[in-house]
Short mmCIF file of C-alpha atoms in Angstrom, two decimals:
data_model
loop_
_atom_site.label_atom_id
_atom_site.label_comp_id
_atom_site.label_asym_id
_atom_site.label_seq_id
_atom_site.Cartn_x
_atom_site.Cartn_y
_atom_site.Cartn_z
CA UNK A 1 90.28 151.93 -12.82
CA UNK A 2 91.39 153.64 -9.64
CA UNK A 3 90.54 150.58 -7.62
CA UNK A 4 92.53 148.32 -9.92
CA UNK A 5 95.55 150.59 -9.78
CA UNK A 6 95.61 151.04 -6.03
CA UNK A 7 95.51 147.25 -5.73
CA UNK A 8 99.11 147.22 -6.91
CA UNK A 9 100.23 148.70 -3.58
CA UNK A 10 99.95 145.24 -2.09
CA UNK A 11 102.98 144.14 -4.06
CA UNK A 12 105.12 146.19 -1.69
CA UNK A 13 103.74 144.60 1.48
CA UNK A 14 104.87 141.23 2.82
CA UNK A 15 102.36 138.41 2.84
CA UNK A 16 101.47 138.21 6.52
CA UNK A 17 98.80 136.75 8.70
CA UNK A 18 96.69 139.75 9.58
CA UNK A 19 94.85 138.58 12.69
CA UNK A 20 97.13 140.51 15.05
CA UNK A 21 96.35 140.68 18.78
CA UNK A 22 93.08 138.85 18.38
CA UNK A 23 89.98 138.63 20.42
CA UNK A 24 89.30 135.16 19.06
CA UNK A 25 86.54 134.09 16.73
CA UNK A 26 85.71 131.67 14.01
CA UNK A 27 84.51 133.25 10.78
CA UNK A 28 82.53 131.19 8.27
CA UNK A 29 84.31 130.88 4.91
CA UNK A 30 81.24 132.31 3.21
CA UNK A 31 81.72 135.64 4.95
CA UNK A 32 85.49 135.91 4.91
CA UNK A 33 85.73 137.22 1.32
CA UNK A 34 89.50 137.04 1.31
CA UNK A 35 91.71 136.01 -1.58
CA UNK A 36 95.37 135.08 -1.15
CA UNK A 37 97.94 137.34 -2.80
CA UNK A 38 101.24 135.86 -3.99
CA UNK A 39 103.12 138.92 -2.72
CA UNK A 40 106.42 137.10 -2.40
CA UNK A 41 106.26 135.98 -6.02
CA UNK A 42 105.45 139.52 -7.13
CA UNK A 43 108.37 140.87 -5.17
CA UNK A 44 110.76 138.31 -6.67
CA UNK A 45 109.67 138.97 -10.24
CA UNK A 46 109.53 142.76 -10.06
CA UNK A 47 112.44 143.53 -7.79
CA UNK A 48 115.03 141.61 -9.80
CA UNK A 49 117.23 144.72 -9.91
CA UNK A 50 117.47 148.21 -8.49
CA UNK A 51 116.34 149.93 -11.68
CA UNK A 52 113.06 148.00 -11.85
CA UNK A 53 112.34 148.74 -8.22
CA UNK A 54 112.80 152.47 -8.73
CA UNK A 55 110.62 152.51 -11.84
CA UNK A 56 107.83 150.62 -10.08
CA UNK A 57 107.93 152.82 -7.00
CA UNK A 58 107.77 155.89 -9.22
CA UNK A 59 104.75 154.42 -10.96
CA UNK A 60 103.06 153.70 -7.64
CA UNK A 61 103.65 157.28 -6.52
CA UNK A 62 101.80 158.55 -9.58
CA UNK A 63 99.04 155.98 -9.12
CA UNK A 64 98.59 157.14 -5.53
CA UNK A 65 98.32 160.76 -6.63
CA UNK A 66 95.77 159.88 -9.28
CA UNK A 67 93.73 157.89 -6.80
CA UNK A 68 93.75 160.77 -4.35
CA UNK A 69 92.44 163.09 -7.06
CA UNK A 70 89.63 160.69 -7.88
CA UNK A 71 88.49 160.79 -4.25
CA UNK A 72 89.03 164.50 -3.58
CA UNK A 73 85.47 165.64 -4.24
CA UNK A 74 83.94 163.44 -1.53
CA UNK A 75 86.71 164.21 0.95
CA UNK A 76 86.24 167.94 0.40
CA UNK A 77 82.50 167.57 0.98
CA UNK A 78 83.02 165.82 4.30
CA UNK A 79 85.60 168.42 5.38
CA UNK A 80 83.11 171.15 4.53
CA UNK A 81 80.52 169.45 6.72
CA UNK A 82 83.03 169.34 9.57
CA UNK A 83 83.63 173.09 9.27
CA UNK A 84 79.90 173.74 9.29
CA UNK A 85 79.37 171.44 12.29
CA UNK A 86 76.95 169.19 10.40
CA UNK A 87 78.87 165.98 10.48
CA UNK A 88 77.18 163.16 12.41
CA UNK A 89 79.26 160.18 11.33
CA UNK A 90 82.22 158.34 12.84
CA UNK A 91 85.77 158.73 11.59
CA UNK A 92 87.64 155.58 10.64
CA UNK A 93 91.28 155.05 11.61
CA UNK A 94 93.37 152.20 10.20
CA UNK A 95 95.89 150.21 12.24
CA UNK A 96 99.30 150.15 10.67
CA UNK A 97 101.51 147.09 10.42
CA UNK A 98 103.12 146.04 13.70
CA UNK A 99 106.57 146.46 12.17
CA UNK A 100 105.99 149.87 10.58
CA UNK A 101 109.20 150.93 12.33
CA UNK A 102 112.11 148.49 12.14
CA UNK A 103 114.37 147.33 14.96
CA UNK A 104 116.90 149.78 13.52
CA UNK A 105 114.46 152.67 14.03
CA UNK A 106 113.73 153.20 10.34
CA UNK A 107 110.39 153.41 8.56
CA UNK A 108 109.70 150.00 7.07
CA UNK A 109 108.75 149.91 3.36
CA UNK A 110 108.77 153.69 3.23
CA UNK A 111 107.79 154.11 -0.43
CA UNK A 112 104.85 151.74 -0.08
CA UNK A 113 103.85 153.53 3.10
CA UNK A 114 103.71 156.89 1.32
CA UNK A 115 101.51 155.57 -1.47
CA UNK A 116 99.28 153.83 1.07
CA UNK A 117 98.90 157.05 3.03
CA UNK A 118 97.82 158.82 -0.15
CA UNK A 119 95.27 156.10 -0.84
CA UNK A 120 93.93 156.21 2.73
CA UNK A 121 93.54 159.97 2.63
CA UNK A 122 91.84 159.80 -0.74
CA UNK A 123 89.42 157.16 0.54
CA UNK A 124 88.32 159.45 3.37
CA UNK A 125 90.10 157.63 6.19
CA UNK A 126 90.46 159.86 9.25
CA UNK A 127 93.89 158.65 10.24
CA UNK A 128 96.09 155.76 11.32
CA UNK A 129 96.91 153.95 14.56
CA UNK A 130 100.62 153.45 15.25
CA UNK A 131 102.24 151.22 17.89
CA UNK A 132 105.08 153.12 19.57
CA UNK A 133 107.04 150.21 20.99
CA UNK A 134 108.82 150.56 24.33
CA UNK A 135 111.14 147.79 23.15
CA UNK A 136 112.26 149.90 20.16
CA UNK A 137 112.44 153.38 21.62
CA UNK A 138 114.13 152.67 24.98
CA UNK A 139 115.78 149.50 23.76
CA UNK A 140 119.38 149.61 24.94
CA UNK A 141 119.61 151.63 28.16
CA UNK A 142 117.10 153.10 30.63
CA UNK A 143 116.27 156.74 30.01
CA UNK A 144 117.72 156.79 26.47
CA UNK A 145 114.95 157.27 23.92
CA UNK A 146 115.28 156.95 20.16
CA UNK A 147 112.11 158.07 18.34
CA UNK A 148 113.92 158.38 15.00
CA UNK A 149 111.71 156.04 12.97
CA UNK A 150 108.55 157.47 14.51
CA UNK A 151 109.59 161.02 13.70
CA UNK A 152 109.67 160.10 10.02
CA UNK A 153 106.49 158.03 10.18
CA UNK A 154 104.39 160.64 11.99
CA UNK A 155 105.86 163.31 9.74
CA UNK A 156 104.56 161.34 6.75
CA UNK A 157 101.10 161.16 8.32
CA UNK A 158 101.12 164.93 8.85
CA UNK A 159 102.26 165.47 5.27
CA UNK A 160 99.22 163.64 3.91
CA UNK A 161 96.77 165.15 6.37
CA UNK A 162 96.16 161.95 8.33
CA UNK A 163 95.53 162.06 12.07
CA UNK A 164 97.30 159.64 14.38
CA UNK A 165 96.28 157.47 17.30
CA UNK A 166 99.60 156.71 19.01
CA UNK A 167 99.69 153.56 21.15
CA UNK A 168 102.10 153.52 24.06
CA UNK A 169 102.96 149.84 23.61
CA UNK A 170 104.58 148.66 26.83
CA UNK A 171 104.11 145.00 25.90
CA UNK A 172 106.04 142.49 23.85
CA UNK A 173 105.08 141.85 20.23
CA UNK A 174 105.43 138.25 19.10
CA UNK A 175 104.36 134.87 20.33
CA UNK A 176 100.65 135.21 19.60
CA UNK A 177 98.97 133.88 16.47
CA UNK A 178 99.08 136.56 13.79
CA UNK A 179 102.03 138.50 15.18
CA UNK A 180 104.02 139.25 12.04
CA UNK A 181 107.19 140.29 13.87
CA UNK A 182 108.96 140.00 17.20
CA UNK A 183 109.64 143.08 19.32
CA UNK A 184 110.67 142.14 22.87
CA UNK A 185 110.59 144.36 25.91
CA UNK A 186 113.65 146.63 26.27
CA UNK A 187 116.90 144.71 26.63
CA UNK A 188 117.61 146.09 30.10
CA UNK A 189 114.08 145.14 31.27
CA UNK A 190 114.53 141.58 30.02
CA UNK A 191 117.85 141.42 31.89
CA UNK A 192 116.10 142.37 35.14
CA UNK A 193 113.40 139.76 34.50
CA UNK A 194 116.09 137.12 34.03
CA UNK A 195 117.60 138.09 37.39
CA UNK A 196 114.18 138.10 39.08
CA UNK A 197 111.72 135.82 37.21
CA UNK A 198 108.91 136.94 39.54
CA UNK A 199 108.76 140.22 37.61
CA UNK A 200 106.79 138.20 35.04
CA UNK A 201 103.19 137.10 35.40
CA UNK A 202 103.08 133.49 36.60
CA UNK A 203 100.39 130.80 36.57
CA UNK A 204 99.87 128.07 39.19
CA UNK A 205 102.19 125.67 37.33
CA UNK A 206 105.08 128.14 37.39
CA UNK A 207 104.83 129.16 33.75
CA UNK A 208 106.23 132.68 33.27
CA UNK A 209 104.73 135.11 30.77
CA UNK A 210 107.16 137.68 29.37
CA UNK A 211 104.63 139.75 27.41
CA UNK A 212 104.23 142.40 30.12
CA UNK A 213 105.60 143.12 33.57
CA UNK A 214 103.52 141.80 36.46
CA UNK A 215 101.40 144.56 37.97
CA UNK A 216 102.36 143.15 41.36
CA UNK A 217 105.63 145.09 41.11
CA UNK A 218 104.08 148.30 39.72
CA UNK A 219 105.32 150.46 42.57
CA UNK A 220 108.56 148.70 43.47
CA UNK A 221 111.95 150.04 42.22
CA UNK A 222 112.83 146.83 40.41
CA UNK A 223 113.98 148.38 37.10
CA UNK A 224 117.39 149.95 37.68
CA UNK A 225 116.05 152.02 40.57
CA UNK A 226 112.75 152.96 38.94
CA UNK A 227 109.32 151.40 39.33
CA UNK A 228 107.52 150.06 36.24
CA UNK A 229 104.91 152.82 36.54
CA UNK A 230 107.68 155.43 36.66
CA UNK A 231 109.19 153.89 33.52
CA UNK A 232 105.84 154.09 31.72
CA UNK A 233 105.40 157.70 32.81
CA UNK A 234 108.93 158.68 31.79
CA UNK A 235 108.37 157.08 28.38
CA UNK A 236 105.14 159.04 27.85
CA UNK A 237 106.84 162.22 29.01
CA UNK A 238 109.66 161.67 26.51
CA UNK A 239 107.12 161.03 23.76
CA UNK A 240 105.34 164.29 24.56
CA UNK A 241 108.60 166.22 24.59
CA UNK A 242 109.61 164.78 21.23
CA UNK A 243 106.23 165.22 19.49
CA UNK A 244 104.77 168.22 21.28
CA UNK A 245 104.49 170.08 17.97
CA UNK A 246 102.14 167.38 16.62
CA UNK A 247 99.96 166.88 19.70
CA UNK A 248 96.38 167.97 19.20
CA UNK A 249 96.66 168.45 15.44
CA UNK A 250 98.26 165.36 13.91
CA UNK A 251 98.40 163.22 17.05
CA UNK A 252 94.82 163.34 18.31
CA UNK A 253 94.78 160.34 20.63
CA UNK A 254 97.14 158.52 22.98
CA UNK A 255 96.13 154.95 23.70
CA UNK A 256 97.90 153.84 26.85
CA UNK A 257 98.97 150.19 26.83
CA UNK A 258 98.25 148.41 30.11
CA UNK A 259 98.85 144.72 29.50
CA UNK A 260 99.34 141.99 26.91
CA UNK A 261 98.31 143.11 23.40
CA UNK A 262 98.10 146.61 24.85
CA UNK A 263 94.87 145.72 26.68
CA UNK A 264 93.93 146.27 30.32
CA UNK A 265 93.89 142.59 31.33
CA UNK A 266 96.02 139.72 32.55
CA UNK A 267 97.79 137.40 30.03
CA UNK A 268 95.31 134.65 30.85
CA UNK A 269 95.08 133.18 27.34
CA UNK A 270 98.63 133.09 25.94
CA UNK A 271 98.92 131.46 22.54
CA UNK A 272 102.68 131.07 22.46
CA UNK A 273 103.77 127.44 22.13
CA UNK A 274 100.14 126.36 22.01
CA UNK A 275 99.55 127.03 25.70
CA UNK A 276 95.99 128.24 25.08
CA UNK A 277 93.55 127.53 22.27
CA UNK A 278 90.19 129.14 21.58
CA UNK A 279 87.75 128.75 23.32
CA UNK A 280 89.57 127.66 26.47
CA UNK A 281 88.84 129.39 29.79
CA UNK A 282 92.44 130.52 30.39
CA UNK A 283 94.17 130.60 33.76
CA UNK A 284 94.67 133.01 36.64
CA UNK A 285 97.98 134.91 36.59
CA UNK A 286 98.61 135.67 40.26
CA UNK A 287 101.35 133.27 41.33
CA UNK A 288 104.47 135.44 41.17
CA UNK A 289 105.77 136.47 44.58
CA UNK A 290 104.67 140.09 44.20
CA UNK A 291 101.07 139.20 43.38
CA UNK A 292 100.99 136.65 46.19
CA UNK A 293 102.28 139.27 48.61
CA UNK A 294 99.39 141.54 47.64
CA UNK A 295 96.92 138.66 48.00
CA UNK A 296 98.26 137.83 51.45
CA UNK A 297 97.86 141.43 52.61
CA UNK A 298 94.28 141.54 51.29
CA UNK A 299 93.43 138.25 53.04
CA UNK A 300 94.79 139.56 56.33
CA UNK A 301 92.67 142.71 56.02
CA UNK A 302 89.62 140.53 55.34
CA UNK A 303 90.36 138.50 58.46
CA UNK A 304 90.95 135.35 56.40
CA UNK A 305 94.72 134.81 56.40
CA UNK A 306 94.24 131.24 55.13
CA UNK A 307 92.99 132.70 51.82
CA UNK A 308 96.24 134.54 51.20
CA UNK A 309 98.70 131.72 50.55
CA UNK A 310 97.70 130.97 46.95
CA UNK A 311 95.18 131.63 44.22
CA UNK A 312 92.53 129.08 43.19
CA UNK A 313 94.05 125.71 42.33
CA UNK A 314 90.79 124.06 41.23
CA UNK A 315 90.13 126.38 38.29
CA UNK A 316 91.22 123.89 35.64
CA UNK A 317 93.75 124.36 32.86
CA UNK A 318 93.99 126.85 30.00
CA UNK A 319 91.96 124.74 27.58
CA UNK A 320 89.29 123.44 29.94
CA UNK A 321 85.68 124.56 29.75
CA UNK A 322 83.82 125.90 32.81
CA UNK A 323 82.00 122.66 33.63
CA UNK A 324 85.32 120.78 33.59
CA UNK A 325 86.37 122.62 36.74
CA UNK A 326 85.29 122.83 40.36
CA UNK A 327 85.83 126.57 40.55
CA UNK A 328 83.85 127.63 37.45
CA UNK A 329 81.04 125.06 37.27
CA UNK A 330 77.56 126.54 37.38
CA UNK A 331 76.28 124.62 40.42
CA UNK A 332 78.35 124.97 43.57
CA UNK A 333 81.32 126.51 41.80
CA UNK A 334 83.89 128.34 43.88
CA UNK A 335 83.40 131.53 41.83
CA UNK A 336 80.00 131.98 43.52
CA UNK A 337 81.22 131.35 47.08
CA UNK A 338 82.38 133.75 49.79
CA UNK A 339 85.99 132.85 49.01
CA UNK A 340 85.36 133.30 45.30
CA UNK A 341 83.92 136.76 45.86
CA UNK A 342 86.96 137.73 47.96
CA UNK A 343 89.51 136.43 45.45
CA UNK A 344 87.81 137.77 42.32
CA UNK A 345 87.25 141.17 43.93
CA UNK A 346 90.94 141.42 44.80
CA UNK A 347 92.10 140.10 41.40
CA UNK A 348 89.93 142.55 39.45
CA UNK A 349 90.50 145.51 41.77
CA UNK A 350 94.28 145.50 41.55
CA UNK A 351 93.91 145.44 37.76
CA UNK A 352 91.72 148.54 38.04
CA UNK A 353 94.28 150.11 40.40
CA UNK A 354 96.97 149.38 37.81
CA UNK A 355 94.98 151.19 35.14
CA UNK A 356 94.10 154.05 37.47
CA UNK A 357 97.74 154.61 38.43
CA UNK A 358 99.04 154.72 34.85
CA UNK A 359 96.14 156.91 33.70
CA UNK A 360 96.87 159.40 36.48
CA UNK A 361 100.32 159.91 34.98
CA UNK A 362 99.04 159.94 31.39
CA UNK A 363 96.44 162.56 32.25
CA UNK A 364 98.93 164.87 33.93
CA UNK A 365 101.37 164.49 31.03
CA UNK A 366 99.01 164.91 28.07
CA UNK A 367 96.00 166.81 29.37
CA UNK A 368 97.48 170.29 28.82
CA UNK A 369 97.10 169.51 25.11
CA UNK A 370 93.81 168.71 23.37
CA UNK A 371 94.88 165.12 22.72
CA UNK A 372 92.46 162.40 23.87
CA UNK A 373 93.46 159.44 26.03
CA UNK A 374 92.08 155.94 25.55
CA UNK A 375 92.42 152.45 27.02
CA UNK A 376 91.73 149.19 25.19
CA UNK A 377 89.56 146.50 26.78
CA UNK A 378 89.50 142.96 25.38
CA UNK A 379 86.32 141.56 23.85
CA UNK A 380 86.25 138.17 25.61
CA UNK A 381 83.00 136.78 24.25
CA UNK A 382 83.48 133.00 24.57
CA UNK A 383 81.55 131.27 27.37
CA UNK A 384 79.72 134.58 27.84
CA UNK A 385 76.44 132.65 28.05
CA UNK A 386 77.57 130.63 31.07
CA UNK A 387 76.94 131.69 34.65
CA UNK A 388 80.57 132.18 35.65
CA UNK A 389 81.95 133.85 32.48
CA UNK A 390 85.21 132.02 33.25
CA UNK A 391 87.44 133.52 30.48
CA UNK A 392 86.52 137.03 31.59
CA UNK A 393 87.29 136.19 35.21
CA UNK A 394 90.76 134.80 34.48
CA UNK A 395 91.50 137.93 32.40
CA UNK A 396 90.59 140.15 35.35
CA UNK A 397 87.07 141.26 34.42
CA UNK A 398 84.77 140.39 37.35
CA UNK A 399 81.74 139.92 35.12
CA UNK A 400 79.29 137.07 35.81
CA UNK A 401 75.60 136.43 35.28
CA UNK A 402 75.01 138.14 38.61
CA UNK A 403 77.58 140.93 38.51
CA UNK A 404 78.44 143.71 36.03
CA UNK A 405 82.19 143.81 35.53
CA UNK A 406 82.39 146.57 32.92
CA UNK A 407 80.79 149.51 34.73
CA UNK A 408 83.66 149.65 37.28
CA UNK A 409 86.13 149.79 34.38
CA UNK A 410 84.13 152.53 32.67
CA UNK A 411 83.90 154.50 35.91
CA UNK A 412 87.66 154.30 36.39
CA UNK A 413 88.20 155.60 32.86
CA UNK A 414 85.64 158.34 33.38
CA UNK A 415 87.60 159.73 36.32
CA UNK A 416 90.41 160.49 33.89
CA UNK A 417 88.27 161.53 30.94
CA UNK A 418 89.57 158.51 29.00
CA UNK A 419 87.90 156.71 26.09
CA UNK A 420 86.73 153.09 26.52
CA UNK A 421 88.08 151.29 23.44
CA UNK A 422 86.45 147.91 22.85
CA UNK A 423 87.00 145.08 20.37
CA UNK A 424 84.85 142.46 18.56
CA UNK A 425 82.49 145.12 17.17
CA UNK A 426 82.21 143.32 13.82
CA UNK A 427 81.06 139.95 15.16
CA UNK A 428 77.66 138.25 15.05
CA UNK A 429 76.63 135.70 17.65
CA UNK A 430 75.64 133.06 15.09
CA UNK A 431 79.13 133.11 13.51
CA UNK A 432 80.66 131.82 16.73
CA UNK A 433 80.66 128.24 18.09
CA UNK A 434 77.46 128.04 20.09
CA UNK A 435 78.59 125.03 22.08
CA UNK A 436 81.01 127.48 23.73
CA UNK A 437 78.11 129.89 24.33
CA UNK A 438 79.89 132.74 22.54
CA UNK A 439 77.94 136.00 22.41
CA UNK A 440 79.90 139.01 21.13
CA UNK A 441 76.73 140.96 20.35
CA UNK A 442 75.37 140.66 23.89
CA UNK A 443 78.81 141.56 25.25
CA UNK A 444 78.98 144.69 23.09
CA UNK A 445 75.50 145.71 24.28
CA UNK A 446 76.57 145.29 27.91
CA UNK A 447 79.66 147.43 27.35
CA UNK A 448 77.59 150.14 25.64
CA UNK A 449 75.27 150.28 28.66
CA UNK A 450 78.26 150.47 31.02
CA UNK A 451 79.82 153.39 29.14
CA UNK A 452 76.49 155.20 28.99
CA UNK A 453 76.02 154.75 32.72
CA UNK A 454 79.53 156.05 33.46
CA UNK A 455 79.22 158.77 30.78
CA UNK A 456 82.48 157.75 29.15
CA UNK A 457 83.05 157.83 25.35
CA UNK A 458 83.07 154.47 23.57
CA UNK A 459 85.31 153.65 20.60
CA UNK A 460 85.52 150.37 18.73
CA UNK A 461 87.78 148.01 16.81
CA UNK A 462 87.23 144.85 14.81
CA UNK A 463 88.88 141.88 16.49
CA UNK A 464 89.58 139.99 13.27
CA UNK A 465 90.48 141.12 9.76
CA UNK A 466 87.25 141.20 7.79
CA UNK A 467 86.61 142.51 4.27
CA UNK A 468 82.97 141.53 3.71
CA UNK A 469 79.85 143.69 3.64
CA UNK A 470 78.23 141.60 6.39
CA UNK A 471 80.89 142.59 8.92
CA UNK A 472 80.94 146.20 7.72
CA UNK A 473 77.17 146.50 8.17
CA UNK A 474 77.50 145.23 11.73
CA UNK A 475 80.16 147.84 12.47
CA UNK A 476 78.09 150.65 10.93
CA UNK A 477 75.11 149.68 13.11
CA UNK A 478 77.24 149.50 16.25
CA UNK A 479 78.97 152.81 15.54
CA UNK A 480 75.92 154.92 16.34
CA UNK A 481 77.04 155.17 19.97
CA UNK A 482 80.77 155.48 19.22
CA UNK A 483 83.17 158.41 18.98
CA UNK A 484 85.65 156.63 16.67
CA UNK A 485 86.42 153.31 15.03
CA UNK A 486 89.81 151.75 14.28
CA UNK A 487 90.04 149.15 11.53
CA UNK A 488 92.42 146.19 11.76
CA UNK A 489 94.64 146.49 9.66
CA UNK A 490 96.65 147.97 6.75
CA UNK A 491 97.96 144.93 4.87
CA UNK A 492 98.19 143.20 1.52
CA UNK A 493 94.66 141.82 1.54
CA UNK A 494 93.06 145.19 2.21
CA UNK A 495 94.41 146.51 -1.10
CA UNK A 496 92.97 143.70 -3.20
CA UNK A 497 90.55 145.16 -5.72
CA UNK A 498 87.25 143.92 -4.29
CA UNK A 499 88.34 144.26 -0.67
CA UNK A 500 89.48 147.83 -1.25
CA UNK A 501 86.24 148.73 -3.03
CA UNK A 502 84.17 147.44 -0.12
CA UNK A 503 86.42 149.12 2.41
CA UNK A 504 86.11 152.51 0.69
CA UNK A 505 82.34 152.17 0.70
CA UNK A 506 82.41 151.25 4.38
CA UNK A 507 84.50 154.32 5.26
CA UNK A 508 82.03 156.52 3.42
CA UNK A 509 79.05 154.99 5.24
CA UNK A 510 80.76 155.56 8.57
CA UNK A 511 81.49 159.20 7.74
CA UNK A 512 77.95 159.81 6.50
CA UNK A 513 76.41 158.65 9.73
CA UNK A 514 72.76 159.61 9.93
CA UNK A 515 72.85 162.16 7.11
CA UNK A 516 72.24 159.58 4.41
CA UNK A 517 74.46 161.01 1.69
CA UNK A 518 74.45 159.53 -1.76
CA UNK A 519 76.38 156.30 -2.17
CA UNK A 520 80.14 156.32 -2.59
CA UNK A 521 79.84 154.86 -6.06
CA UNK A 522 77.57 157.67 -7.23
CA UNK A 523 79.85 160.34 -5.87
CA UNK A 524 82.93 158.85 -7.51
CA UNK A 525 81.61 157.81 -10.90
CA UNK A 526 82.33 161.03 -12.77
CA UNK A 527 85.76 161.55 -11.22
CA UNK A 528 86.85 157.97 -11.93
CA UNK A 529 85.64 158.12 -15.53
CA UNK A 530 87.42 161.43 -16.08
CA UNK A 531 90.68 160.05 -14.70
CA UNK A 532 90.41 156.59 -16.28
CA UNK A 533 92.78 157.24 -19.23
CA UNK A 534 95.50 158.53 -16.89
CA UNK A 535 95.06 155.66 -14.46
CA UNK A 536 95.08 153.12 -17.28
CA UNK A 537 98.42 154.44 -18.50
CA UNK A 538 99.82 154.14 -14.96
CA UNK A 539 98.59 150.55 -14.75
CA UNK A 540 100.18 149.71 -18.08
CA UNK A 541 103.48 151.17 -16.92
CA UNK A 542 103.29 149.11 -13.76
CA UNK A 543 102.64 145.95 -15.72
CA UNK A 544 105.66 146.60 -17.96
CA UNK A 545 108.02 146.82 -14.96
#
């Protein structure tokens, strides 16, 4: 009964596409296990007037409390294990909706959020991941920060005993498939980019990408007298000042955004306006004047000034495959030449330098507290089986059949004690189009070896929304070497009855780890049966609204 009742939470969430910030994949219909929810219709029928809305929200509050009670025994057992130091599992965090805080700096769907937090806590979820958008907080003027909505949201998490992974989101939201809202960069940043278009990443055809500032201008005072890196540092410093009382207890992790979708990479596969489609190889993003200036300086140092005038122009288009291009083809491709080694070394190294610079500031700002710092790396698994690994190269990861591109990233993170957060943990090789030589499982294994070599903690995320046991089992297997896992994402579909039941079981398996506790169903049976009459009455009340 508890599962049926908590399903009603979905009526308060908008029907959205949930595949936010994807590392792309194709999932067979047989494994998707997703049913559509007519949320809009529910909202129209039940929110016909203010009185009905208040009655329903009141009912949901009571349902949430009842659900939490039904789960309390298992949660208490896990907490007891933590106190005794016996816990060997992995805590699960859940990503919140991208628009959890509105453009007006208010908590979005606050009542539904509260009930959802109760349900998450009752299910044994460790905490939630929250995007703290630069474009919301420092929206109007440089140096003026409004954390109002986040104060309420993080306060709610603390109230229900949920921990928080706070993402310093210095990128734009919107324009990619699955983005359920649009949150641009701060207004004053956009104004500067309009004055100087070269502040944006640029491809060889002159296409500008406004998702994130070009790292070529990282250390130039192009933003009202400040450098981009100074702006990122000032933002993090303001966040610490505002939430210092929650750092280390409620806020346990700061994930530092470093590129599009918050990932340390170039915007080489932009989906806006259909520019890129899976599984295209993407395109190099080094043609703004600041990046070209850096390339020219590197070429002069290498004694090859002729290599500094432009990036590769024979690397194909966004939707080509490696063998369609001169630069990425397996035999005689430019990627495996002396010039290719020079260019790819420079292209990947300045990305590492970008991450290193921002992490230096993040470490000095947050390290006095016990909060952890993490960085997200994209799971680019398509064309992984080719020699050149073209999509990884255009994204800035110098990883080929003959070169390990992930150990240098892990070593950079290790210098700052940061966590290596990686996506596509839920994927199986055979689910992906084999003509594109996709191999997420081999990629995950390579990343695990890199983090072990560098002695840096590894955390994971699922790249796509999945609700099926097959994906959950893959995550549980992969989690043995992980310090945490973040599930994408809190939405309508997650709260469907069968999806929620499977998710709760998955959370329990993750928390159990190697201890092999009794199944979730066994632990809950008596509590659910005892509470069934109360929960049934709540459901009936909901249905009458």
